[in-house]
Coordinates of C-alpha atoms in Angstrom, one line a residue:
Chain M
X1 CA 76.6 16.6 -7.1
X2 CA 73.7 18.8 -8.2
X3 CA 74.2 22.6 -8.0
X4 CA 72.6 24.0 -4.8
X5 CA 71.1 27.5 -4.6
X6 CA 73.1 29.9 -2.4
X7 CA 71.2 31.5 0.4
X8 CA 71.7 35.2 0.9
X9 CA 71.5 36.2 4.5
X10 CA 73.5 39.3 5.5
X11 CA 74.8 42.6 4.2
X12 CA 78.0 41.0 2.8
X13 CA 76.0 38.4 0.9
X14 CA 73.8 41.0 -0.6
X15 CA 76.7 43.2 -1.5
X16 CA 78.6 40.4 -3.4
X17 CA 75.3 39.4 -5.0
X18 CA 74.4 43.0 -6.3
X19 CA 77.9 43.6 -7.5
X20 CA 77.7 40.8 -10.1
X21 CA 74.8 42.3 -12.1
X22 CA 74.0 45.4 -14.1
X23 CA 70.3 44.6 -14.5
X24 CA 67.6 43.2 -12.3
X25 CA 64.4 41.8 -13.8
X26 CA 61.7 41.9 -11.1
X27 CA 58.5 40.0 -10.9
X28 CA 55.9 42.2 -9.1
X29 CA 53.2 40.3 -7.1
X30 CA 54.9 38.3 -4.3
X31 CA 58.2 40.3 -4.7
X32 CA 57.2 43.9 -4.5
X33 CA 53.7 43.6 -3.0
X34 CA 50.9 41.2 -2.1
X35 CA 47.7 42.4 -3.7
X36 CA 47.5 45.9 -2.4
X37 CA 50.1 45.6 0.4
X38 CA 53.7 46.7 -0.2
X39 CA 56.4 44.3 1.1
X40 CA 58.6 45.8 3.8
X41 CA 61.9 47.3 2.6
X42 CA 61.1 47.2 -1.1
X43 CA 61.3 51.0 -1.8
X44 CA 64.6 51.0 0.1
X45 CA 66.0 48.2 -2.0
X46 CA 64.9 49.9 -5.3
X47 CA 66.6 53.2 -4.1
X48 CA 69.7 51.3 -3.2
X49 CA 70.0 49.5 -6.5
X50 CA 69.3 52.7 -8.5
X51 CA 72.0 54.5 -6.5
X52 CA 74.4 51.8 -7.5
X53 CA 73.6 52.5 -11.1
X54 CA 71.7 49.3 -11.7
X55 CA 69.0 49.0 -14.3
X56 CA 65.6 47.9 -13.0
X57 CA 63.0 46.2 -15.2
X58 CA 59.6 45.2 -13.8
X59 CA 58.4 42.0 -15.7
X60 CA 54.8 41.0 -15.5
X61 CA 52.6 38.5 -17.3
X62 CA 49.5 40.6 -16.7
X63 CA 48.4 41.8 -20.2
X64 CA 45.4 43.9 -19.1
X65 CA 47.4 47.2 -18.7
X66 CA 49.8 49.1 -21.0
X67 CA 53.1 50.2 -19.5
X68 CA 51.6 53.7 -19.1
X69 CA 48.6 52.4 -17.2
X70 CA 50.9 50.3 -15.1
X71 CA 52.8 53.3 -13.7
X72 CA 49.6 54.3 -11.9
X73 CA 49.5 51.0 -10.1
X74 CA 53.2 51.5 -9.1
X75 CA 52.4 55.1 -8.0
X76 CA 49.5 53.9 -5.8
X77 CA 51.9 51.4 -4.2
X78 CA 54.4 54.2 -3.5
X79 CA 57.0 52.9 -5.9
X80 CA 58.5 55.1 -8.6
X81 CA 58.7 53.5 -12.0
X82 CA 58.7 54.9 -15.5
X83 CA 56.9 53.2 -18.4
X84 CA 60.4 52.4 -19.8
X85 CA 61.1 50.3 -16.8
X86 CA 58.0 48.2 -17.1
X87 CA 57.8 45.1 -19.3
X88 CA 54.3 43.5 -19.4
X89 CA 53.2 40.7 -21.6
X90 CA 51.0 43.1 -23.7
X91 CA 54.1 45.2 -24.5
X92 CA 56.2 42.1 -25.1
X93 CA 53.7 40.9 -27.6
X94 CA 53.9 44.3 -29.4
X95 CA 57.7 44.0 -29.5
X96 CA 57.5 40.5 -30.7
X97 CA 55.1 41.3 -33.6
X98 CA 56.9 44.5 -34.5
X99 CA 60.6 43.5 -34.1
X100 CA 61.2 39.8 -33.4
X101 CA 58.8 37.9 -35.7
X102 CA 57.2 40.7 -37.6
X103 CA 53.6 40.8 -38.7
X104 CA 53.4 40.5 -42.5
X105 CA 52.8 43.9 -44.3
X106 CA 49.2 44.6 -45.0
X107 CA 48.0 42.1 -42.3
X108 CA 46.0 42.9 -39.2
X109 CA 45.8 41.3 -35.8
X110 CA 42.5 40.0 -34.3
X111 CA 42.8 40.7 -30.6
X112 CA 41.0 39.0 -27.7
X113 CA 42.1 41.1 -24.7
X114 CA 41.7 44.3 -22.8
X115 CA 43.0 47.8 -23.3
X116 CA 46.7 46.9 -22.5
X117 CA 47.2 45.0 -25.7
X118 CA 45.3 47.5 -27.9
X119 CA 47.2 50.5 -26.5
X120 CA 50.7 48.8 -26.8
X121 CA 49.8 47.7 -30.4
X122 CA 48.7 51.3 -31.3
X123 CA 51.9 52.7 -29.9
X124 CA 54.1 50.6 -32.2
X125 CA 51.7 50.8 -35.2
X126 CA 50.5 47.2 -35.3
X127 CA 47.0 47.3 -37.0
X128 CA 44.2 45.7 -35.1
X129 CA 41.1 44.4 -36.7
X130 CA 38.0 46.3 -35.7
X131 CA 35.4 44.1 -34.0
X132 CA 31.8 45.0 -34.5
X133 CA 29.4 44.6 -31.6
X134 CA 32.3 43.1 -29.6
X135 CA 30.2 42.6 -26.4
X136 CA 26.9 41.7 -28.0
X137 CA 25.9 38.1 -27.3
X138 CA 26.0 35.7 -30.2
X139 CA 22.7 35.0 -32.1
X140 CA 21.7 32.2 -34.5
X141 CA 22.0 34.6 -37.4
X142 CA 25.7 35.2 -36.5
X143 CA 27.0 31.7 -37.4
X144 CA 26.9 32.4 -41.2
X145 CA 28.5 35.8 -40.7
X146 CA 31.6 34.5 -39.1
X147 CA 33.8 33.7 -42.1
X148 CA 37.6 33.8 -42.8
X149 CA 39.2 37.2 -43.4
X150 CA 42.5 36.9 -45.4
X151 CA 43.7 40.2 -43.9
X152 CA 44.1 38.6 -40.5
X153 CA 47.8 37.7 -40.0
X154 CA 47.6 36.7 -36.3
X155 CA 45.1 36.0 -33.5
X156 CA 46.5 37.4 -30.2
X157 CA 44.7 36.3 -27.0
X158 CA 45.4 37.8 -23.5
X159 CA 43.3 38.2 -20.4
X160 CA 39.8 39.4 -21.2
X161 CA 36.9 39.7 -18.8
X162 CA 34.7 40.5 -21.8
X163 CA 35.4 37.2 -23.4
X164 CA 32.4 35.8 -25.3
X165 CA 31.5 33.1 -27.8
X166 CA 31.6 35.4 -30.8
X167 CA 35.2 36.3 -30.2
X168 CA 36.1 32.6 -29.8
X169 CA 34.2 31.7 -32.9
X170 CA 36.0 34.4 -34.9
X171 CA 39.4 33.5 -33.5
X172 CA 38.8 29.8 -34.3
X173 CA 37.7 30.6 -37.9
X174 CA 40.9 32.7 -38.5
X175 CA 43.3 30.2 -37.0
X176 CA 41.8 27.2 -38.8
X177 CA 40.7 28.7 -42.1
X178 CA 43.0 31.7 -42.9
X179 CA 46.3 30.3 -44.5
X180 CA 49.3 31.4 -42.5
X181 CA 47.3 33.0 -39.6
X182 CA 49.5 32.9 -36.5
X183 CA 48.1 32.1 -33.0
X184 CA 49.8 33.9 -30.1
X185 CA 49.0 34.0 -26.3
X186 CA 50.3 36.8 -24.1
X187 CA 50.8 34.3 -21.3
X188 CA 49.4 31.0 -20.0
X189 CA 48.9 31.5 -16.3
X190 CA 45.9 29.3 -15.5
X191 CA 44.6 31.5 -12.7
X192 CA 44.2 35.3 -12.2
X193 CA 44.4 36.8 -8.7
X194 CA 41.7 39.4 -7.8
X195 CA 39.9 40.5 -4.7
X196 CA 41.9 38.1 -2.6
X197 CA 40.9 35.0 -4.6
X198 CA 41.8 33.2 -7.7
X199 CA 39.8 33.2 -11.0
X200 CA 40.3 31.7 -14.4
X201 CA 43.5 33.2 -16.0
X202 CA 44.7 33.8 -19.5
X203 CA 46.0 30.2 -19.9
X204 CA 42.5 28.9 -19.0
X205 CA 40.9 31.2 -21.6
X206 CA 43.4 30.2 -24.3
X207 CA 42.7 26.5 -23.8
X208 CA 39.3 26.9 -25.6
X209 CA 41.2 27.6 -28.8
X210 CA 43.8 25.0 -28.2
X211 CA 41.1 22.4 -27.8
X212 CA 38.9 23.5 -30.7
X213 CA 41.7 24.2 -33.3
X214 CA 44.1 21.5 -32.2
X215 CA 46.9 24.0 -32.4
X216 CA 49.2 25.3 -29.6
X217 CA 49.9 29.1 -29.5
X218 CA 53.2 30.8 -29.4
X219 CA 53.4 31.9 -25.8
X220 CA 55.0 35.2 -25.0
X221 CA 55.0 35.5 -21.2
X222 CA 57.1 33.9 -18.4
X223 CA 58.5 31.3 -18.3
X224 CA 58.7 31.2 -22.1
X225 CA 61.9 32.6 -23.7
X226 CA 59.9 34.6 -26.2
X227 CA 59.4 37.4 -23.6
X228 CA 63.1 37.2 -22.6
X229 CA 64.1 37.5 -26.2
X230 CA 61.9 40.6 -26.5
X231 CA 63.6 42.1 -23.3
X232 CA 67.1 41.3 -24.8
X233 CA 65.9 42.9 -28.1
X234 CA 64.7 46.1 -26.4
X235 CA 67.4 46.7 -23.8
X236 CA 70.4 45.0 -25.3
X237 CA 71.2 43.2 -22.1
X238 CA 74.1 40.8 -21.3
X239 CA 72.5 37.7 -19.7
X240 CA 75.6 37.1 -17.7
X241 CA 75.1 40.5 -16.0
X242 CA 71.4 40.1 -15.5
X243 CA 69.4 38.5 -12.6
X244 CA 65.7 37.5 -12.7
X245 CA 64.0 37.9 -9.3
X246 CA 60.7 36.2 -8.5
X247 CA 58.7 34.2 -6.1
X248 CA 57.6 31.3 -8.4
X249 CA 59.9 28.5 -9.3
X250 CA 58.0 27.3 -12.4
X251 CA 57.4 30.8 -13.9
X252 CA 59.9 33.4 -12.7
X253 CA 62.9 31.2 -11.9
X254 CA 62.3 29.0 -15.0
X255 CA 62.1 32.1 -17.0
X256 CA 65.5 33.2 -15.9
X257 CA 67.0 29.8 -16.5
X258 CA 65.4 29.6 -20.0
X259 CA 66.9 33.0 -20.8
X260 CA 70.4 32.2 -19.5
X261 CA 70.3 34.8 -16.7
X262 CA 71.1 34.2 -13.0
X263 CA 68.1 33.9 -10.7
X264 CA 67.1 35.0 -7.2
X265 CA 64.1 33.3 -5.5
X266 CA 62.4 35.3 -2.7
X267 CA 60.3 33.6 -0.1
X268 CA 57.7 36.4 0.3
X269 CA 55.3 34.9 -2.2
X270 CA 54.0 31.4 -3.1
X271 CA 57.2 29.5 -2.4
X272 CA 58.6 28.7 1.1
X273 CA 62.0 27.1 1.9
X274 CA 60.5 23.6 2.2
X275 CA 58.8 23.9 -1.3
X276 CA 62.1 25.1 -2.7
X277 CA 64.0 22.0 -1.4
X278 CA 61.2 19.7 -2.6
X279 CA 61.6 21.1 -6.2
X280 CA 65.3 20.7 -6.3
X281 CA 67.1 19.9 -8.5
X282 CA 64.2 20.3 -11.1
X283 CA 64.2 24.1 -10.9
X284 CA 67.3 25.4 -9.1
X285 CA 67.6 29.2 -8.6
X286 CA 71.1 30.6 -8.4
X287 CA 70.3 32.4 -5.2
X288 CA 67.5 32.6 -2.7
X289 CA 66.7 34.9 0.2
X290 CA 63.9 35.7 2.6
X291 CA 62.8 39.0 1.0
X292 CA 63.8 41.3 -1.8
X293 CA 63.2 44.1 0.7
X294 CA 66.0 42.7 2.9
X295 CA 68.6 43.9 0.5
X296 CA 67.7 47.6 1.0
X297 CA 67.1 47.2 4.8
X298 CA 70.5 45.6 5.2
X299 CA 72.2 48.3 3.3
X300 CA 70.9 50.9 5.7
X301 CA 72.4 49.2 8.7
Chain L
X1 CA 43.8 -13.0 -34.7
X2 CA 42.0 -9.7 -33.8
X3 CA 38.2 -9.6 -34.3
X4 CA 37.3 -8.0 -37.7
X5 CA 34.1 -6.0 -38.3
X6 CA 31.5 -7.7 -40.4
X7 CA 30.4 -5.8 -43.5
X8 CA 26.7 -5.8 -44.2
X9 CA 26.0 -5.6 -47.9
X10 CA 22.7 -7.2 -49.0
X11 CA 19.1 -7.8 -47.9
X12 CA 20.0 -11.1 -46.2
X13 CA 22.9 -9.5 -44.2
X14 CA 20.5 -6.7 -43.0
X15 CA 17.8 -9.2 -42.1
X16 CA 20.1 -11.3 -39.9
X17 CA 21.6 -8.2 -38.4
X18 CA 18.2 -6.6 -37.5
X19 CA 16.9 -9.9 -36.0
X20 CA 19.5 -9.9 -33.3
X21 CA 18.4 -6.7 -31.6
X22 CA 15.4 -5.2 -29.8
X23 CA 16.8 -1.7 -29.6
X24 CA 18.8 0.5 -31.9
X25 CA 20.6 3.6 -30.5
X26 CA 21.1 6.0 -33.4
X27 CA 23.5 8.9 -33.6
X28 CA 21.9 11.7 -35.7
X29 CA 24.3 13.9 -37.8
X30 CA 26.2 11.7 -40.3
X31 CA 23.7 8.8 -39.8
X32 CA 20.2 10.3 -40.4
X33 CA 21.2 13.6 -42.0
X34 CA 24.1 15.9 -43.0
X35 CA 23.4 19.4 -41.6
X36 CA 20.0 20.1 -43.2
X37 CA 20.0 17.2 -45.8
X38 CA 18.3 13.9 -45.1
X39 CA 20.3 10.8 -46.0
X40 CA 18.6 8.6 -48.7
X41 CA 16.5 5.8 -47.4
X42 CA 16.5 6.8 -43.7
X43 CA 12.7 7.2 -43.3
X44 CA 12.3 3.8 -45.0
X45 CA 14.7 2.2 -42.6
X46 CA 13.0 3.7 -39.5
X47 CA 9.6 2.6 -40.8
X48 CA 11.0 -0.9 -41.5
X49 CA 12.5 -1.2 -38.0
X50 CA 9.4 0.1 -36.3
X51 CA 7.2 -2.3 -38.2
X52 CA 9.5 -5.1 -36.9
X53 CA 8.6 -3.9 -33.4
X54 CA 12.1 -2.5 -32.7
X55 CA 12.7 0.3 -30.3
X56 CA 14.5 3.3 -31.7
X57 CA 16.4 5.8 -29.5
X58 CA 18.1 8.8 -31.0
X59 CA 21.2 9.6 -29.1
X60 CA 22.9 13.1 -29.4
X61 CA 25.6 14.9 -27.5
X62 CA 24.0 18.3 -28.4
X63 CA 22.8 19.8 -25.1
X64 CA 21.3 23.0 -26.5
X65 CA 17.8 21.5 -27.1
X66 CA 15.4 19.7 -24.8
X67 CA 13.8 16.5 -26.2
X68 CA 10.6 18.5 -26.9
X69 CA 12.5 21.1 -28.8
X70 CA 14.4 18.3 -30.7
X71 CA 11.2 16.8 -32.1
X72 CA 10.8 20.0 -34.2
X73 CA 14.2 19.4 -35.8
X74 CA 13.1 15.8 -36.6
X75 CA 9.8 17.1 -38.0
X76 CA 11.6 19.6 -40.2
X77 CA 13.7 16.7 -41.6
X78 CA 10.6 14.7 -42.3
X79 CA 11.3 12.0 -39.6
X80 CA 8.7 11.2 -37.0
X81 CA 10.1 11.0 -33.5
X82 CA 8.5 11.4 -30.1
X83 CA 10.3 13.1 -27.2
X84 CA 10.4 9.6 -25.5
X85 CA 12.6 8.4 -28.4
X86 CA 15.2 11.2 -28.1
X87 CA 18.1 11.0 -25.7
X88 CA 20.2 14.2 -25.7
X89 CA 23.1 15.0 -23.3
X90 CA 20.9 17.7 -21.6
X91 CA 18.3 15.0 -20.7
X92 CA 21.0 12.5 -19.8
X93 CA 22.4 15.0 -17.3
X94 CA 18.9 15.5 -15.8
X95 CA 18.6 11.7 -15.5
X96 CA 22.1 11.4 -14.0
X97 CA 21.4 14.1 -11.3
X98 CA 17.9 12.9 -10.5
X99 CA 18.3 9.1 -10.6
X100 CA 21.9 7.9 -11.0
X101 CA 24.1 10.1 -8.8
X102 CA 21.4 12.2 -7.1
X103 CA 21.9 15.9 -6.3
X104 CA 21.9 16.3 -2.5
X105 CA 18.6 17.5 -1.0
X106 CA 18.5 21.3 -0.6
X107 CA 21.2 21.9 -3.1
X108 CA 21.0 23.7 -6.5
X109 CA 22.9 23.5 -9.8
X110 CA 24.8 26.3 -11.3
X111 CA 24.2 25.9 -15.1
X112 CA 26.4 27.2 -17.9
X113 CA 24.3 26.3 -20.9
X114 CA 21.3 27.0 -23.1
X115 CA 17.6 26.3 -22.8
X116 CA 17.9 22.5 -23.3
X117 CA 19.6 21.9 -19.9
X118 CA 17.3 24.3 -18.0
X119 CA 14.1 22.8 -19.6
X120 CA 15.2 19.2 -18.9
X121 CA 16.2 20.1 -15.3
X122 CA 12.8 21.8 -14.7
X123 CA 11.0 18.8 -16.0
X124 CA 12.5 16.4 -13.4
X125 CA 12.5 19.1 -10.6
X126 CA 16.3 19.7 -10.3
X127 CA 16.6 23.3 -8.8
X128 CA 18.8 25.6 -10.9
X129 CA 20.5 28.6 -9.3
X130 CA 19.2 31.9 -10.6
X131 CA 21.9 33.9 -12.4
X132 CA 21.5 37.7 -12.1
X133 CA 22.5 39.8 -15.1
X134 CA 23.6 36.6 -16.8
X135 CA 24.6 38.3 -20.1
X136 CA 26.0 41.5 -18.6
X137 CA 29.8 41.8 -19.2
X138 CA 32.0 41.7 -16.1
X139 CA 33.1 44.9 -14.4
X140 CA 35.8 45.6 -11.9
X141 CA 33.2 45.9 -9.1
X142 CA 32.1 42.3 -9.8
X143 CA 35.3 40.6 -8.5
X144 CA 34.4 41.0 -4.9
X145 CA 30.8 39.9 -5.4
X146 CA 31.7 36.5 -6.8
X147 CA 31.9 34.4 -3.6
X148 CA 31.2 30.8 -2.7
X149 CA 27.5 29.8 -2.2
X150 CA 27.1 26.7 0.0
X151 CA 23.8 25.9 -1.7
X152 CA 25.5 25.0 -5.0
X153 CA 25.8 21.2 -5.2
X154 CA 27.0 21.0 -8.8
X155 CA 28.3 23.0 -11.7
X156 CA 26.9 21.7 -15.0
X157 CA 28.4 23.0 -18.2
X158 CA 27.1 22.4 -21.7
X159 CA 27.3 24.3 -25.0
X160 CA 26.6 28.0 -24.5
X161 CA 26.9 30.7 -27.1
X162 CA 26.3 33.2 -24.3
X163 CA 29.4 32.1 -22.4
X164 CA 31.1 34.9 -20.6
X165 CA 33.8 35.6 -18.0
X166 CA 31.3 36.1 -15.1
X167 CA 29.9 32.6 -15.6
X168 CA 33.4 31.1 -15.7
X169 CA 34.4 33.1 -12.6
X170 CA 31.3 31.9 -10.7
X171 CA 31.7 28.3 -11.8
X172 CA 35.4 28.4 -10.8
X173 CA 34.5 29.8 -7.4
X174 CA 31.9 27.1 -6.7
X175 CA 34.1 24.2 -7.9
X176 CA 37.2 25.3 -5.9
X177 CA 35.6 26.8 -2.8
X178 CA 32.3 25.1 -2.1
X179 CA 33.0 21.8 -0.3
X180 CA 31.6 18.8 -2.2
X181 CA 30.5 20.8 -5.2
X182 CA 30.4 18.5 -8.2
X183 CA 31.7 19.4 -11.7
X184 CA 29.8 17.9 -14.6
X185 CA 30.1 18.4 -18.4
X186 CA 27.2 17.4 -20.7
X187 CA 29.8 16.3 -23.3
X188 CA 33.3 17.1 -24.5
X189 CA 33.1 17.4 -28.3
X190 CA 35.9 19.9 -29.1
X191 CA 34.0 21.4 -32.1
X192 CA 30.4 22.4 -32.9
X193 CA 29.1 22.2 -36.5
X194 CA 27.1 25.2 -37.7
X195 CA 26.4 26.9 -41.0
X196 CA 28.6 24.4 -42.8
X197 CA 31.7 25.1 -40.7
X198 CA 33.2 24.1 -37.3
X199 CA 33.3 26.3 -34.2
X200 CA 34.5 25.8 -30.6
X201 CA 32.4 23.0 -29.0
X202 CA 31.4 22.1 -25.4
X203 CA 34.7 20.4 -24.8
X204 CA 36.6 23.5 -25.7
X205 CA 34.4 25.6 -23.4
X206 CA 34.8 23.1 -20.6
X207 CA 38.7 23.3 -20.8
X208 CA 38.7 26.7 -19.2
X209 CA 37.5 25.3 -15.9
X210 CA 39.7 22.2 -16.2
X211 CA 42.7 24.5 -16.6
X212 CA 41.8 27.0 -13.9
X213 CA 40.5 24.5 -11.3
X214 CA 42.9 21.6 -12.0
X215 CA 39.8 19.3 -11.8
X216 CA 38.4 17.1 -14.5
X217 CA 34.6 17.0 -14.9
X218 CA 32.3 14.0 -14.8
X219 CA 31.5 13.7 -18.5
X220 CA 27.9 12.6 -19.5
X221 CA 27.9 12.4 -23.3
X222 CA 29.3 9.9 -25.8
X223 CA 31.7 8.0 -25.6
X224 CA 31.4 8.1 -21.8
X225 CA 29.5 5.3 -20.1
X226 CA 27.6 7.8 -17.9
X227 CA 25.2 8.5 -20.8
X228 CA 24.8 4.8 -21.5
X229 CA 24.1 4.1 -17.9
X230 CA 21.4 6.8 -18.0
X231 CA 19.9 5.1 -21.1
X232 CA 19.9 1.7 -19.4
X233 CA 18.4 3.2 -16.3
X234 CA 15.6 4.9 -18.2
X235 CA 14.7 2.1 -20.8
X236 CA 15.8 -1.0 -18.9
X237 CA 17.6 -2.3 -21.9
X238 CA 19.5 -5.6 -22.4
X239 CA 22.9 -4.6 -23.8
X240 CA 23.1 -8.0 -25.6
X241 CA 20.0 -7.0 -27.6
X242 CA 21.0 -3.4 -28.3
X243 CA 23.0 -2.0 -31.2
X244 CA 24.6 1.5 -31.3
X245 CA 24.7 3.0 -34.8
X246 CA 27.0 5.9 -35.7
X247 CA 29.5 7.4 -38.1
X248 CA 32.3 8.2 -35.6
X249 CA 34.7 5.6 -34.3
X250 CA 36.0 7.5 -31.3
X251 CA 32.6 8.7 -30.0
X252 CA 29.7 6.6 -31.3
X253 CA 31.4 3.2 -31.7
X254 CA 33.5 3.6 -28.6
X255 CA 30.3 4.6 -26.8
X256 CA 28.7 1.2 -27.7
X257 CA 31.9 -0.7 -26.8
X258 CA 32.1 1.1 -23.4
X259 CA 28.4 0.2 -22.8
X260 CA 28.7 -3.4 -23.8
X261 CA 26.3 -3.2 -26.8
X262 CA 26.9 -4.3 -30.4
X263 CA 27.9 -1.5 -32.8
X264 CA 27.3 -0.6 -36.5
X265 CA 29.5 1.9 -38.2
X266 CA 28.0 3.7 -41.2
X267 CA 30.1 5.3 -43.9
X268 CA 27.9 8.3 -44.6
X269 CA 29.6 10.6 -42.1
X270 CA 33.2 11.4 -41.1
X271 CA 34.6 7.8 -41.5
X272 CA 35.3 6.1 -44.8
X273 CA 36.4 2.5 -45.3
X274 CA 40.1 3.4 -45.4
X275 CA 39.8 5.3 -42.0
X276 CA 38.0 2.3 -40.5
X277 CA 40.8 -0.1 -41.5
X278 CA 43.5 2.4 -40.3
X279 CA 41.8 2.5 -36.8
X280 CA 41.6 -1.3 -36.4
X281 CA 42.0 -2.9 -34.0
X282 CA 41.9 0.1 -31.7
X283 CA 38.2 0.7 -32.2
X284 CA 36.5 -2.2 -33.8
X285 CA 32.8 -2.0 -34.6
X286 CA 30.8 -5.2 -34.7
X287 CA 29.4 -4.4 -38.1
X288 CA 29.8 -1.7 -40.8
X289 CA 27.8 -0.8 -43.8
X290 CA 27.6 1.9 -46.4
X291 CA 24.5 3.7 -45.2
X292 CA 21.9 3.3 -42.5
X293 CA 19.4 4.1 -45.2
X294 CA 20.5 1.0 -47.1
X295 CA 18.6 -1.2 -44.6
X296 CA 15.2 0.2 -45.5
X297 CA 15.9 0.4 -49.2
X298 CA 17.0 -3.2 -49.4
X299 CA 13.8 -4.3 -47.5
X300 CA 11.6 -2.7 -50.2
X301 CA 13.3 -4.7 -53.0

């Protein structure tokens, strides 16, 4: 008999569930909000958990914002969150390169990405290679100027709406022609949600370098355990007393499973109950429930 | 017993070989030249074949130049070639959309690529969607402006050193949200040679859209038979009397095999005799010889 996920329905279920954990890792879009709409009961659930002394960590694959910049998004949504409670893939990459698999002394990182990565790297003192004329389109004279630089210890690629050929050509040159140069992707989500639609995501942008170099990057974000190891490293968590909450089986729930935590699937995002049962037993959450907001609303009854 | 490639060594071998064919399809880099260096004996071989009344067609996956622009490259190398003798992937895509699998009336093509594609499309009257601010980096206000356009009948992507996120976001939107929109790649070479090094090629750039849309493009260039069908369509060739000459087993030789022509592998490019024998019987050329230039030099003896 395969293990079956346990459905949480009423106040008693939620109570028993919450009691087992010290820490909740929360995915954001589809759990807390949809785009710019807050999901019903979420502030009440966060209040309830905090009053019970639980630690909350918001975990997102979005690398465009630093933790500090992210607090503004939370504020706008009416949710209180400190930078210490936010764990984005940009910050995770900074933790990874400063604590888990350290960048070699004297080396710099060539970054394809937005401010989030650069701010988080600056905060922990990871040196970033300056890029001249970053947004200027490539010219024929540029080919010969793109040459290996032995000071580059890693290429890091995250989401970047200013991606261009020059950046790809430089990254390709470092990965293929600088001995020991590492290749790291903040995450590999193939699409990026914006303005109510989907657009090419970090994973799609990364595939250019996978194809041209023939190398696969170290992937930091969910569902890869690199990000979980960074979370464990920073907060010194006990996986047995930790629950990952999310709306996606193949990223959020798989992330918890890979990291050895318990998992709670919520049905307010991309997965409904029929999808869940279709995916069993391939990805089996420990628990599932209609909405993360339901926990706080039930507690008020 | 697997068929073995026949090695052409002397004047008699070359003579018997040449006699069997009316048309020679020639790859360029690695057969005629290396970067900017002409391979010994090539002009003599071309003269010899033309004097024998053979038809020469130069076949290249490079989509950055139109046939007219390509003749300048040939001139610079000291090889005479008319636009009619050149078959690039940009022109092949124009033939494909105007003759083989026609673009629907009233529809336009969204092009990611350089002048070669736009010039060839203009020549055969394929309408190309105008792109506003093509090279302006994406801003946050742009997300909501990138919407489906029912007039787009196909997205065509070739090599483009001015690739940017806005172009990718538009192409993704048309492919996923415009009913019937086709997705076509001029070629899928993963690297592009320039200034004596390799950089990300068309195939690498295309992989962004494959990853984000989950769709595979129709591929025009070598080794795909789309390009061969376009060549047959244009020149009305008999495959039995046609030989494809190239230096790469998995593109050039496979291209000839897919198209039902005979094939000649030359060892002046990326493949040496040891590589050839390692790849047997997976890709078996009909013939192989040291150099394409050897044919003309032997004829002078």
